[in-house]
Coordinates of C-alpha atoms in Angstrom, one line a residue:
M28 CA -66.1 -86.2 338.0
Y29 CA -63.4 -87.2 340.5
L30 CA -64.3 -87.5 344.1
L31 CA -62.9 -84.9 346.4
A32 CA -60.9 -87.5 348.2
C33 CA -59.0 -88.0 344.9
N34 CA -57.8 -84.4 345.1
G35 CA -56.6 -84.8 348.6
I36 CA -59.0 -82.3 350.1
F37 CA -62.2 -82.5 352.1
K38 CA -65.5 -80.7 351.8
S39 CA -65.3 -77.9 354.3
P40 CA -67.4 -74.7 353.8
S41 CA -65.2 -73.0 356.3
L42 CA -62.3 -73.0 353.9
E43 CA -61.9 -69.4 352.7
T44 CA -61.0 -68.5 349.1
S45 CA -57.4 -67.8 350.1
N46 CA -57.0 -71.4 351.4
W47 CA -58.5 -72.8 348.2
N48 CA -56.0 -70.6 346.2
K49 CA -53.2 -72.2 348.2
L50 CA -54.5 -75.7 347.3
I51 CA -54.7 -74.8 343.6
K52 CA -51.2 -73.3 343.7
N53 CA -49.8 -76.4 345.3
K54 CA -51.3 -78.5 342.6
L55 CA -49.6 -76.4 340.0
L56 CA -46.3 -76.4 341.8
N57 CA -46.4 -80.2 341.9
G58 CA -47.0 -80.3 338.1
N59 CA -50.6 -81.4 338.3
A60 CA -52.6 -78.8 336.3
E61 CA -55.5 -81.1 335.8
N62 CA -56.1 -81.4 339.6
A63 CA -55.7 -77.7 339.9
I64 CA -58.8 -77.3 337.6
L65 CA -60.6 -80.1 339.5
T66 CA -60.0 -78.3 342.8
Y67 CA -61.6 -75.2 341.3
V68 CA -64.6 -77.3 340.3
N69 CA -64.9 -78.6 343.9
M70 CA -64.6 -75.0 345.2
Q71 CA -67.5 -74.0 343.0
E72 CA -69.6 -76.9 344.2
L73 CA -69.2 -75.7 347.8
G74 CA -70.3 -72.2 346.8
V75 CA -66.9 -70.6 347.3
H76 CA -66.1 -67.9 344.7
A77 CA -62.8 -67.4 342.9
D78 CA -61.1 -64.1 343.2
N79 CA -58.4 -62.1 341.3
Y80 CA -55.7 -64.5 342.8
S81 CA -57.6 -67.7 341.8
F82 CA -58.0 -66.9 338.1
P83 CA -54.3 -66.3 337.2
L84 CA -53.5 -69.7 338.7
L85 CA -56.4 -71.4 336.8
L86 CA -55.6 -69.7 333.5
K87 CA -52.0 -70.8 333.9
A88 CA -53.3 -74.4 334.4
A89 CA -55.4 -74.1 331.2
G90 CA -52.4 -73.1 329.3
I91 CA -50.3 -76.0 330.6
L92 CA -53.1 -78.4 329.7
S93 CA -53.3 -76.8 326.2
S94 CA -57.1 -76.7 326.7
S95 CA -58.8 -73.9 324.8
C96 CA -62.1 -75.2 326.0
I97 CA -61.1 -74.7 329.7
G98 CA -59.5 -71.5 328.8
L99 CA -62.6 -70.0 327.2
M100 CA -64.7 -71.2 330.1
L101 CA -62.4 -69.5 332.6
H102 CA -62.4 -66.3 330.5
G103 CA -66.2 -66.4 330.7
Q104 CA -66.0 -66.8 334.4
T105 CA -63.7 -63.8 334.8
I106 CA -66.3 -61.7 332.9
K107 CA -69.2 -63.1 334.9
T108 CA -67.5 -62.4 338.2
G109 CA -66.2 -59.0 337.2
F110 CA -62.5 -59.8 337.5
C111 CA -61.7 -59.5 333.8
G112 CA -60.6 -55.9 334.2
H113 CA -58.0 -56.7 336.9
V114 CA -54.5 -56.3 335.7
Y115 CA -53.2 -59.6 337.0
V116 CA -56.2 -61.5 335.5
Q117 CA -55.7 -59.6 332.1
T118 CA -52.0 -60.5 332.0
A119 CA -52.9 -64.2 332.9
L120 CA -55.5 -64.2 330.1
L121 CA -52.9 -62.8 327.7
K122 CA -50.3 -65.5 328.7
M123 CA -52.9 -68.3 328.4
Y124 CA -54.0 -67.3 324.9
G125 CA -50.3 -67.0 323.9
S126 CA -49.5 -70.5 325.2
L127 CA -52.6 -71.8 323.3
R128 CA -51.2 -70.1 320.2
C129 CA -54.4 -68.1 319.9
I130 CA -52.4 -64.9 319.0
D131 CA -55.4 -62.9 317.8
D132 CA -57.2 -63.5 321.0
A133 CA -54.1 -62.6 323.0
F134 CA -53.7 -59.4 321.1
K135 CA -57.4 -58.5 321.7
V136 CA -56.8 -58.8 325.4
F137 CA -53.6 -56.8 325.2
E138 CA -55.2 -54.0 323.3
K139 CA -58.1 -53.7 325.8
M140 CA -55.7 -53.4 328.8
P141 CA -56.0 -49.8 330.0
E142 CA -52.7 -50.0 331.8
K143 CA -49.9 -52.1 330.4
D144 CA -46.9 -52.9 332.7
I145 CA -43.6 -54.4 331.5
I146 CA -45.0 -57.9 332.3
A147 CA -47.9 -57.4 329.9
W148 CA -45.7 -56.1 327.1
N149 CA -43.3 -59.0 327.5
S150 CA -46.1 -61.5 327.6
M151 CA -47.4 -60.2 324.3
L152 CA -43.9 -60.1 322.9
D153 CA -43.4 -63.8 324.0
A154 CA -46.7 -64.8 322.4
F155 CA -45.5 -63.4 319.0
A156 CA -42.0 -64.9 319.3
S157 CA -43.3 -68.3 320.4
C158 CA -45.4 -68.5 317.3
G159 CA -42.5 -67.4 315.0
Q160 CA -44.2 -64.0 314.2
M161 CA -40.9 -62.1 314.6
D162 CA -42.0 -59.2 312.3
H163 CA -44.9 -58.5 314.7
A164 CA -42.5 -59.0 317.7
M165 CA -40.0 -56.5 316.3
K166 CA -42.8 -53.9 315.7
L167 CA -44.0 -54.4 319.3
I168 CA -40.6 -54.1 320.9
D169 CA -40.1 -50.8 319.0
L170 CA -43.3 -49.5 320.6
M171 CA -42.4 -50.6 324.1
P172 CA -42.0 -47.5 326.4
L173 CA -39.6 -49.5 328.6
K174 CA -37.6 -52.6 327.8
D175 CA -35.8 -54.9 330.2
V176 CA -33.4 -57.8 329.7
T177 CA -36.4 -60.2 329.5
S178 CA -37.6 -58.3 326.4
F179 CA -34.3 -58.8 324.6
N180 CA -34.1 -62.4 325.7
I181 CA -37.5 -63.2 324.2
M182 CA -36.4 -61.7 320.9
I183 CA -33.1 -63.7 320.9
S184 CA -35.0 -66.9 321.6
G185 CA -37.6 -66.1 319.0
Y186 CA -35.0 -65.6 316.2
A187 CA -33.2 -68.7 317.4
R188 CA -36.4 -70.7 317.1
I189 CA -36.8 -69.8 313.4
G190 CA -33.2 -70.1 312.5
K191 CA -32.3 -66.4 312.0
I192 CA -28.9 -66.5 313.7
H193 CA -27.7 -63.1 312.5
S194 CA -30.8 -61.4 313.8
A195 CA -30.4 -63.2 317.2
R196 CA -26.8 -62.0 317.3
Y197 CA -27.9 -58.4 316.4
I198 CA -30.3 -58.3 319.3
F199 CA -27.8 -59.9 321.7
D200 CA -25.2 -57.3 320.9
K201 CA -27.8 -54.6 321.7
V202 CA -28.6 -55.9 325.2
P203 CA -27.1 -53.3 327.6
A204 CA -26.8 -55.7 330.6
K205 CA -26.7 -59.4 329.5
D206 CA -27.8 -62.1 332.0
V207 CA -27.2 -65.8 331.8
V208 CA -30.5 -66.3 329.8
S209 CA -29.2 -63.9 327.1
W210 CA -26.0 -66.0 326.7
N211 CA -27.9 -69.3 326.8
S212 CA -30.4 -68.1 324.2
L213 CA -27.7 -67.1 321.7
I214 CA -25.7 -70.4 322.3
L215 CA -29.0 -72.3 321.7
A216 CA -29.4 -70.4 318.4
Y217 CA -25.9 -71.5 317.3
T218 CA -26.4 -75.1 318.3
N219 CA -29.8 -75.3 316.6
A220 CA -28.1 -74.1 313.4
G221 CA -25.3 -76.7 313.8
E222 CA -22.7 -74.0 314.2
M223 CA -20.9 -75.6 317.1
E224 CA -17.7 -73.7 316.5
K225 CA -19.4 -70.4 317.1
A226 CA -21.4 -71.9 320.0
G227 CA -18.1 -72.9 321.6
E228 CA -16.7 -69.4 321.1
M229 CA -19.7 -67.9 322.9
F230 CA -19.5 -70.6 325.6
K231 CA -15.9 -69.7 326.4
K232 CA -16.6 -66.0 326.6
M233 CA -19.6 -66.5 328.8
P234 CA -18.8 -65.1 332.3
V235 CA -21.1 -67.3 334.4
K236 CA -22.4 -70.7 333.2
N237 CA -25.3 -72.7 334.7
V238 CA -26.5 -76.3 334.1
I239 CA -28.7 -75.1 331.2
T240 CA -25.6 -73.7 329.4
W241 CA -23.7 -77.0 329.7
N242 CA -26.8 -79.0 328.6
T243 CA -27.3 -76.8 325.6
M244 CA -23.7 -77.5 324.5
V245 CA -24.1 -81.2 325.2
T246 CA -27.3 -81.4 323.1
G247 CA -25.6 -79.4 320.3
Y248 CA -22.6 -81.8 320.2
L249 CA -25.0 -84.8 320.2
R250 CA -27.0 -83.4 317.3
S251 CA -23.8 -82.7 315.4
Q252 CA -22.5 -86.2 316.2
L253 CA -19.5 -84.9 318.1
Y254 CA -19.7 -87.6 320.7
V255 CA -16.2 -87.3 322.1
E256 CA -16.9 -83.6 322.8
V257 CA -20.0 -84.6 324.8
V258 CA -17.9 -86.8 327.1
D259 CA -15.3 -84.1 327.3
S260 CA -17.9 -81.5 328.3
F261 CA -19.3 -83.8 331.0
D262 CA -15.9 -84.2 332.6
E263 CA -15.2 -80.5 332.4
M264 CA -18.5 -79.8 334.0
K265 CA -17.8 -82.2 336.9
A266 CA -14.4 -80.5 337.4
G267 CA -16.0 -77.1 337.6
N268 CA -18.6 -75.7 340.0
V269 CA -21.8 -76.8 338.0
K270 CA -23.3 -80.1 338.9
P271 CA -24.6 -82.3 336.0
D272 CA -28.3 -83.1 336.2
Y273 CA -30.3 -86.0 334.7
L274 CA -30.4 -84.3 331.2
T275 CA -26.6 -84.1 331.2
V276 CA -26.2 -87.7 332.2
T277 CA -28.8 -88.8 329.6
G278 CA -26.9 -86.9 326.9
V279 CA -23.5 -88.3 327.8
L280 CA -24.9 -91.9 328.0
S281 CA -26.3 -91.4 324.5
A282 CA -22.8 -90.3 323.3
C283 CA -21.3 -93.4 324.9
A284 CA -23.9 -95.6 323.1
N285 CA -22.9 -94.0 319.8
L286 CA -19.2 -94.4 320.5
G287 CA -19.7 -98.0 321.7
S288 CA -17.8 -97.0 324.9
L289 CA -18.8 -99.5 327.5
E290 CA -16.0 -98.5 329.9
T291 CA -17.0 -94.8 329.9
G292 CA -20.7 -95.7 330.0
A293 CA -20.3 -97.8 333.1
R294 CA -18.3 -95.0 334.7
I295 CA -21.2 -92.6 334.0
H296 CA -23.6 -95.2 335.5
V297 CA -21.7 -95.2 338.7
Y298 CA -21.8 -91.4 338.8
A299 CA -25.5 -91.3 338.2
T300 CA -26.1 -93.8 341.0
D301 CA -23.9 -92.0 343.5
N302 CA -25.6 -88.7 342.8
G303 CA -29.2 -89.9 342.9
L304 CA -29.8 -89.5 339.2
A305 CA -30.2 -93.2 338.2
A306 CA -33.8 -93.3 339.4
S307 CA -34.9 -90.9 336.7
P308 CA -36.8 -92.7 333.9
H309 CA -34.8 -90.6 331.4
V310 CA -31.5 -91.9 332.8
T311 CA -32.9 -95.5 333.0
T312 CA -33.8 -95.4 329.4
A313 CA -30.4 -94.0 328.4
L314 CA -28.6 -96.7 330.4
I315 CA -30.7 -99.5 328.8
D316 CA -29.9 -98.1 325.4
M317 CA -26.2 -97.6 326.1
Y318 CA -25.5 -101.0 327.5
A319 CA -27.4 -102.7 324.6
K320 CA -25.5 -100.7 322.0
C321 CA -22.2 -101.4 323.7
G322 CA -22.9 -105.1 323.5
S323 CA -23.9 -105.8 327.2
I324 CA -27.6 -106.8 326.9
E325 CA -27.3 -108.5 330.4
H326 CA -26.6 -105.1 332.0
S327 CA -29.5 -103.6 330.0
L328 CA -31.8 -106.2 331.5
E329 CA -30.4 -105.7 335.0
V330 CA -31.0 -101.9 334.8
F331 CA -34.5 -102.5 333.4
Y332 CA -35.7 -105.0 336.0
K333 CA -34.2 -103.1 338.9
S334 CA -35.9 -99.9 337.9
Q335 CA -38.8 -99.0 340.2
V336 CA -40.5 -96.6 337.7
K337 CA -40.7 -97.7 334.1
D338 CA -42.4 -95.5 331.5
V339 CA -43.1 -96.5 327.9
F340 CA -39.7 -95.2 326.8
C341 CA -37.9 -97.6 329.2
W342 CA -39.9 -100.5 327.8
N343 CA -39.3 -99.5 324.3
A344 CA -35.5 -99.1 324.9
M345 CA -35.4 -102.6 326.3
I346 CA -37.4 -104.1 323.4
L347 CA -35.1 -102.3 320.9
G348 CA -32.1 -103.6 322.8
L349 CA -33.3 -107.2 322.6
A350 CA -34.1 -106.7 318.9
L351 CA -30.5 -105.4 318.3
H352 CA -29.1 -108.6 319.8
G353 CA -31.5 -110.9 318.0
Y354 CA -33.6 -112.0 321.0
G355 CA -36.9 -112.1 319.2
Y356 CA -38.9 -114.3 321.6
A357 CA -37.6 -112.3 324.6
A358 CA -38.9 -109.1 323.0
L359 CA -42.3 -110.6 322.4
K360 CA -42.4 -111.8 326.0
L361 CA -41.8 -108.2 327.1
L362 CA -44.9 -107.1 325.1
G363 CA -46.9 -109.5 327.3
E364 CA -45.3 -108.1 330.5
M365 CA -46.0 -104.6 329.2
N366 CA -49.7 -105.4 328.8
D367 CA -49.8 -106.9 332.3
S368 CA -48.4 -103.6 333.6
C369 CA -51.4 -101.8 332.0
L370 CA -49.0 -99.8 329.9
K371 CA -50.1 -99.0 326.3
A372 CA -47.7 -99.9 323.5
D373 CA -47.0 -97.2 321.0
D374 CA -45.6 -97.0 317.5
I375 CA -42.0 -97.2 318.7
T376 CA -42.8 -100.4 320.6
F377 CA -43.9 -102.0 317.4
I378 CA -40.9 -100.8 315.5
G379 CA -38.8 -102.6 318.1
L380 CA -41.0 -105.8 318.1
L381 CA -41.0 -106.0 314.3
S382 CA -37.3 -105.4 314.2
A383 CA -36.8 -108.2 316.8
C384 CA -38.8 -110.6 314.6
S385 CA -36.8 -109.6 311.6
H386 CA -33.4 -110.2 313.3
A387 CA -34.5 -113.5 314.8
G388 CA -36.2 -114.8 311.6
L389 CA -39.7 -114.9 313.3
V390 CA -41.6 -114.4 310.1
Q391 CA -45.0 -115.7 311.2
E392 CA -44.9 -113.8 314.5
G393 CA -43.9 -110.6 312.8
C394 CA -46.7 -110.9 310.2
E395 CA -49.2 -111.5 313.0
L396 CA -48.0 -108.5 315.0
F397 CA -48.2 -106.3 311.8
S398 CA -51.8 -107.4 311.2
R399 CA -52.9 -107.0 314.8
M400 CA -51.2 -103.7 315.7
E401 CA -54.1 -101.5 314.6
K402 CA -57.0 -103.7 315.5
D403 CA -55.8 -105.1 318.9
F404 CA -53.5 -102.3 320.1
G405 CA -54.8 -99.2 318.4
V406 CA -51.5 -98.3 316.9
T407 CA -51.6 -96.9 313.4
R408 CA -49.1 -98.3 310.9
K409 CA -46.4 -95.9 309.9
L410 CA -43.8 -96.0 307.1
E411 CA -41.3 -97.3 309.6
H412 CA -43.5 -100.4 310.3
Y413 CA -43.7 -101.2 306.6
G414 CA -39.9 -100.8 306.5
C415 CA -39.5 -103.4 309.2
M416 CA -41.8 -105.8 307.4
V417 CA -39.9 -105.3 304.1
D418 CA -36.7 -106.1 306.0
L419 CA -38.3 -109.1 307.7
L420 CA -39.6 -110.6 304.4
G421 CA -36.3 -109.8 302.6
R422 CA -34.2 -111.6 305.2
A423 CA -36.5 -114.6 304.9
R424 CA -36.1 -114.7 301.1
L425 CA -39.8 -113.8 300.6
L426 CA -38.8 -111.2 298.1
D427 CA -42.1 -111.4 296.1
R428 CA -44.1 -110.6 299.2
A429 CA -41.7 -107.8 300.1
I430 CA -42.1 -106.0 296.8
E431 CA -45.9 -106.5 296.8
L432 CA -46.0 -104.9 300.3
I433 CA -44.0 -101.9 299.0
E434 CA -46.3 -101.5 296.0
A435 CA -49.4 -101.8 298.2
M436 CA -48.4 -99.6 301.1
P437 CA -50.0 -96.1 301.4
F438 CA -46.6 -94.4 301.5
E439 CA -43.9 -93.6 299.0
P440 CA -41.0 -96.0 299.7
T441 CA -37.9 -94.3 301.1
E442 CA -34.4 -95.0 299.9
S443 CA -33.7 -97.0 303.1
I444 CA -36.6 -99.3 302.5
L445 CA -35.7 -99.9 298.8
G446 CA -32.1 -100.3 299.9
A447 CA -33.0 -103.0 302.4
L448 CA -34.9 -105.0 299.7
L449 CA -32.1 -104.4 297.2
S450 CA -29.6 -105.7 299.7
A451 CA -31.7 -108.8 300.2
C452 CA -31.8 -109.4 296.5
V453 CA -28.0 -109.3 296.4
I454 CA -27.7 -111.8 299.3
H455 CA -30.3 -114.1 297.7
Q456 CA -29.1 -113.5 294.1
D457 CA -32.6 -112.6 292.9
L458 CA -32.0 -110.6 289.7
E459 CA -35.6 -110.3 288.7
I460 CA -36.8 -108.6 291.9
G461 CA -33.5 -106.7 292.2
D462 CA -33.9 -105.2 288.7
R463 CA -37.4 -104.0 289.6
V464 CA -36.1 -102.4 292.8
A465 CA -33.2 -100.8 291.0
K466 CA -35.6 -99.2 288.5
M467 CA -37.7 -97.9 291.5
V468 CA -34.6 -96.4 293.0
C469 CA -33.6 -94.7 289.8
A470 CA -37.1 -93.3 289.3
K471 CA -37.0 -91.6 292.7
T472 CA -33.9 -89.5 292.2
N473 CA -31.6 -87.9 289.5
Y474 CA -28.6 -88.5 291.7
L475 CA -27.4 -91.9 292.8
S476 CA -25.2 -92.2 295.9
D477 CA -22.0 -94.2 296.1
G478 CA -23.8 -96.8 298.2
E479 CA -26.6 -97.2 295.6
L480 CA -24.1 -97.5 292.7
I481 CA -22.1 -100.1 294.5
M482 CA -25.2 -102.0 295.5
F483 CA -26.4 -102.1 291.8
A484 CA -22.9 -103.4 290.8
N485 CA -23.0 -106.0 293.5
L486 CA -26.5 -107.2 292.5
Y487 CA -25.4 -107.9 288.9
A488 CA -22.1 -109.3 290.0
S489 CA -23.8 -111.8 292.4
C490 CA -25.9 -113.0 289.6
G491 CA -23.0 -113.4 287.1
Q492 CA -23.9 -110.4 285.1
W493 CA -20.4 -109.1 284.9
E494 CA -20.8 -106.7 282.0
E495 CA -23.7 -104.9 283.7
A496 CA -21.8 -104.9 287.0
N497 CA -18.8 -103.2 285.3
R498 CA -21.1 -100.7 283.7
W499 CA -22.3 -99.5 287.1
R500 CA -18.8 -99.4 288.5
N501 CA -17.5 -97.4 285.5
M502 CA -20.4 -95.0 285.9
M503 CA -19.3 -94.4 289.4
N504 CA -15.7 -93.7 288.3
D505 CA -16.8 -91.6 285.3
T506 CA -18.9 -89.3 287.5
G507 CA -16.1 -88.9 290.0
I508 CA -18.1 -90.3 292.9
V509 CA -15.8 -91.7 295.6
K510 CA -16.9 -94.4 298.0
T511 CA -17.2 -92.9 301.5
A512 CA -14.5 -94.3 303.7
G513 CA -15.6 -96.4 306.6
S514 CA -14.3 -95.6 310.1
S515 CA -14.2 -97.1 313.5
V516 CA -13.4 -95.8 317.0
I517 CA -12.0 -97.9 319.8
E518 CA -11.3 -97.0 323.4
V519 CA -8.0 -98.0 325.0
N520 CA -7.1 -96.9 328.5
G521 CA -9.5 -94.0 328.5
S522 CA -8.4 -92.7 325.1
Y523 CA -10.3 -92.9 321.8
H524 CA -8.5 -94.0 318.6
K525 CA -10.2 -93.5 315.2
F526 CA -9.3 -95.6 312.2
L527 CA -10.2 -94.9 308.6
A528 CA -10.6 -97.7 306.0
G529 CA -7.6 -97.7 303.8
G530 CA -5.7 -95.4 306.1
I531 CA -2.1 -95.9 307.1
G532 CA -2.3 -94.6 310.7
H533 CA -5.0 -93.5 313.0
L534 CA -6.1 -90.3 314.9
S535 CA -5.2 -91.1 318.4
N536 CA -5.7 -89.5 321.8
L537 CA -8.9 -87.7 320.7
L538 CA -9.9 -87.7 324.3
T539 CA -8.1 -88.5 327.5
M540 CA -10.5 -89.7 330.1

């Protein structure tokens, strides 16, 4: 049990229940639900009893912590102290069970409530909607004696969550007085479904937009790989009366990373610094990633080492950045610094480290890491780690060991893993292993992509098997499969220009900065 000093309070029997409630509330407002519960424990130790204002706060903390054990204990305390019949406590119990996804328990509390106000009805409605039980939610909303805009918003969000866009739109159109949440919920439904054109239409019609509206559009554009539109949205947002926050900046930096736009990324960095957003770990991570993907690993390192607060995501972004640039030993050194900082490496950390070893040709170091990650670091090997090892062994021409690893791993090999080994067979002109991998690819699917057919043809061509190579190329032509055209985007004087392989011209002025 933590000492009272750890909670920032002192043992003082004179503190009344209301003062303890203020302490608990402050813990919650500061995002520390665990300390809110510990404060309650200290309160009990001093013989101070909770009241009908204490329990709603504590039940909210239990929901935030996703602790059914604490929740059940608190429910028992409400019964023991006689507060379980209080309307505020009952509503808090209902909300807690809903957040814990214990829908049956939530409904039991709801049914036993002698008086149900609009908050209780909406809480039960939200419990159903949050768990995707929209049939039950629809039945409940039909029974509600009174509905407010929150009731309709819960339904829109619920349908959006399970991908039922038409149902979400149907409810939206029924809302008598729509608020900003109503609009945001429907726009979110469209972006989740990848229907960015319809999301954009609703966005333009929306009378008042807030930062959540803009961030929803930015996230939708990112998910749909419409990176130019992300940058465009950011600039429109700045020109308007809504100030971008750390989520907006994180999104636009991710777009810059995918565009390879160092100039725009650096401009966003300046904006983040000037507006006090660069200190956010989210923004720091996005900056490290952006600079690395835009080719400036030096700036990535500068951002990383200047950051005062570095979480595991920052460390992982830096390790992945070094891996991308082939700095294997530097990435391994960061693992040591990470351990010195008492920060636990996770599965993404090891994907970055194994990738760094692969790109730098550090076969022995990579194999040692792979063998130690479970025993010494407590990180379970995932399919992605096996994929990194196959790539490492393939690049080092250890193709026998690579295919043995694929056959021995506890996962079905994905197309990307088999593709990496097949590519290594083409480079190293190993027809025997390549033939085995090709058969494994064919056994996994009835449909071969253009990339796989070309890879097969290249394998046989690299080994002088021209007849077999032509057979695969002819198969591609006979089935009407056309090779996907490659494309590139460059930035010149604030404008993006897209070029297609084999194209005569280019799509210019996609965005003027």
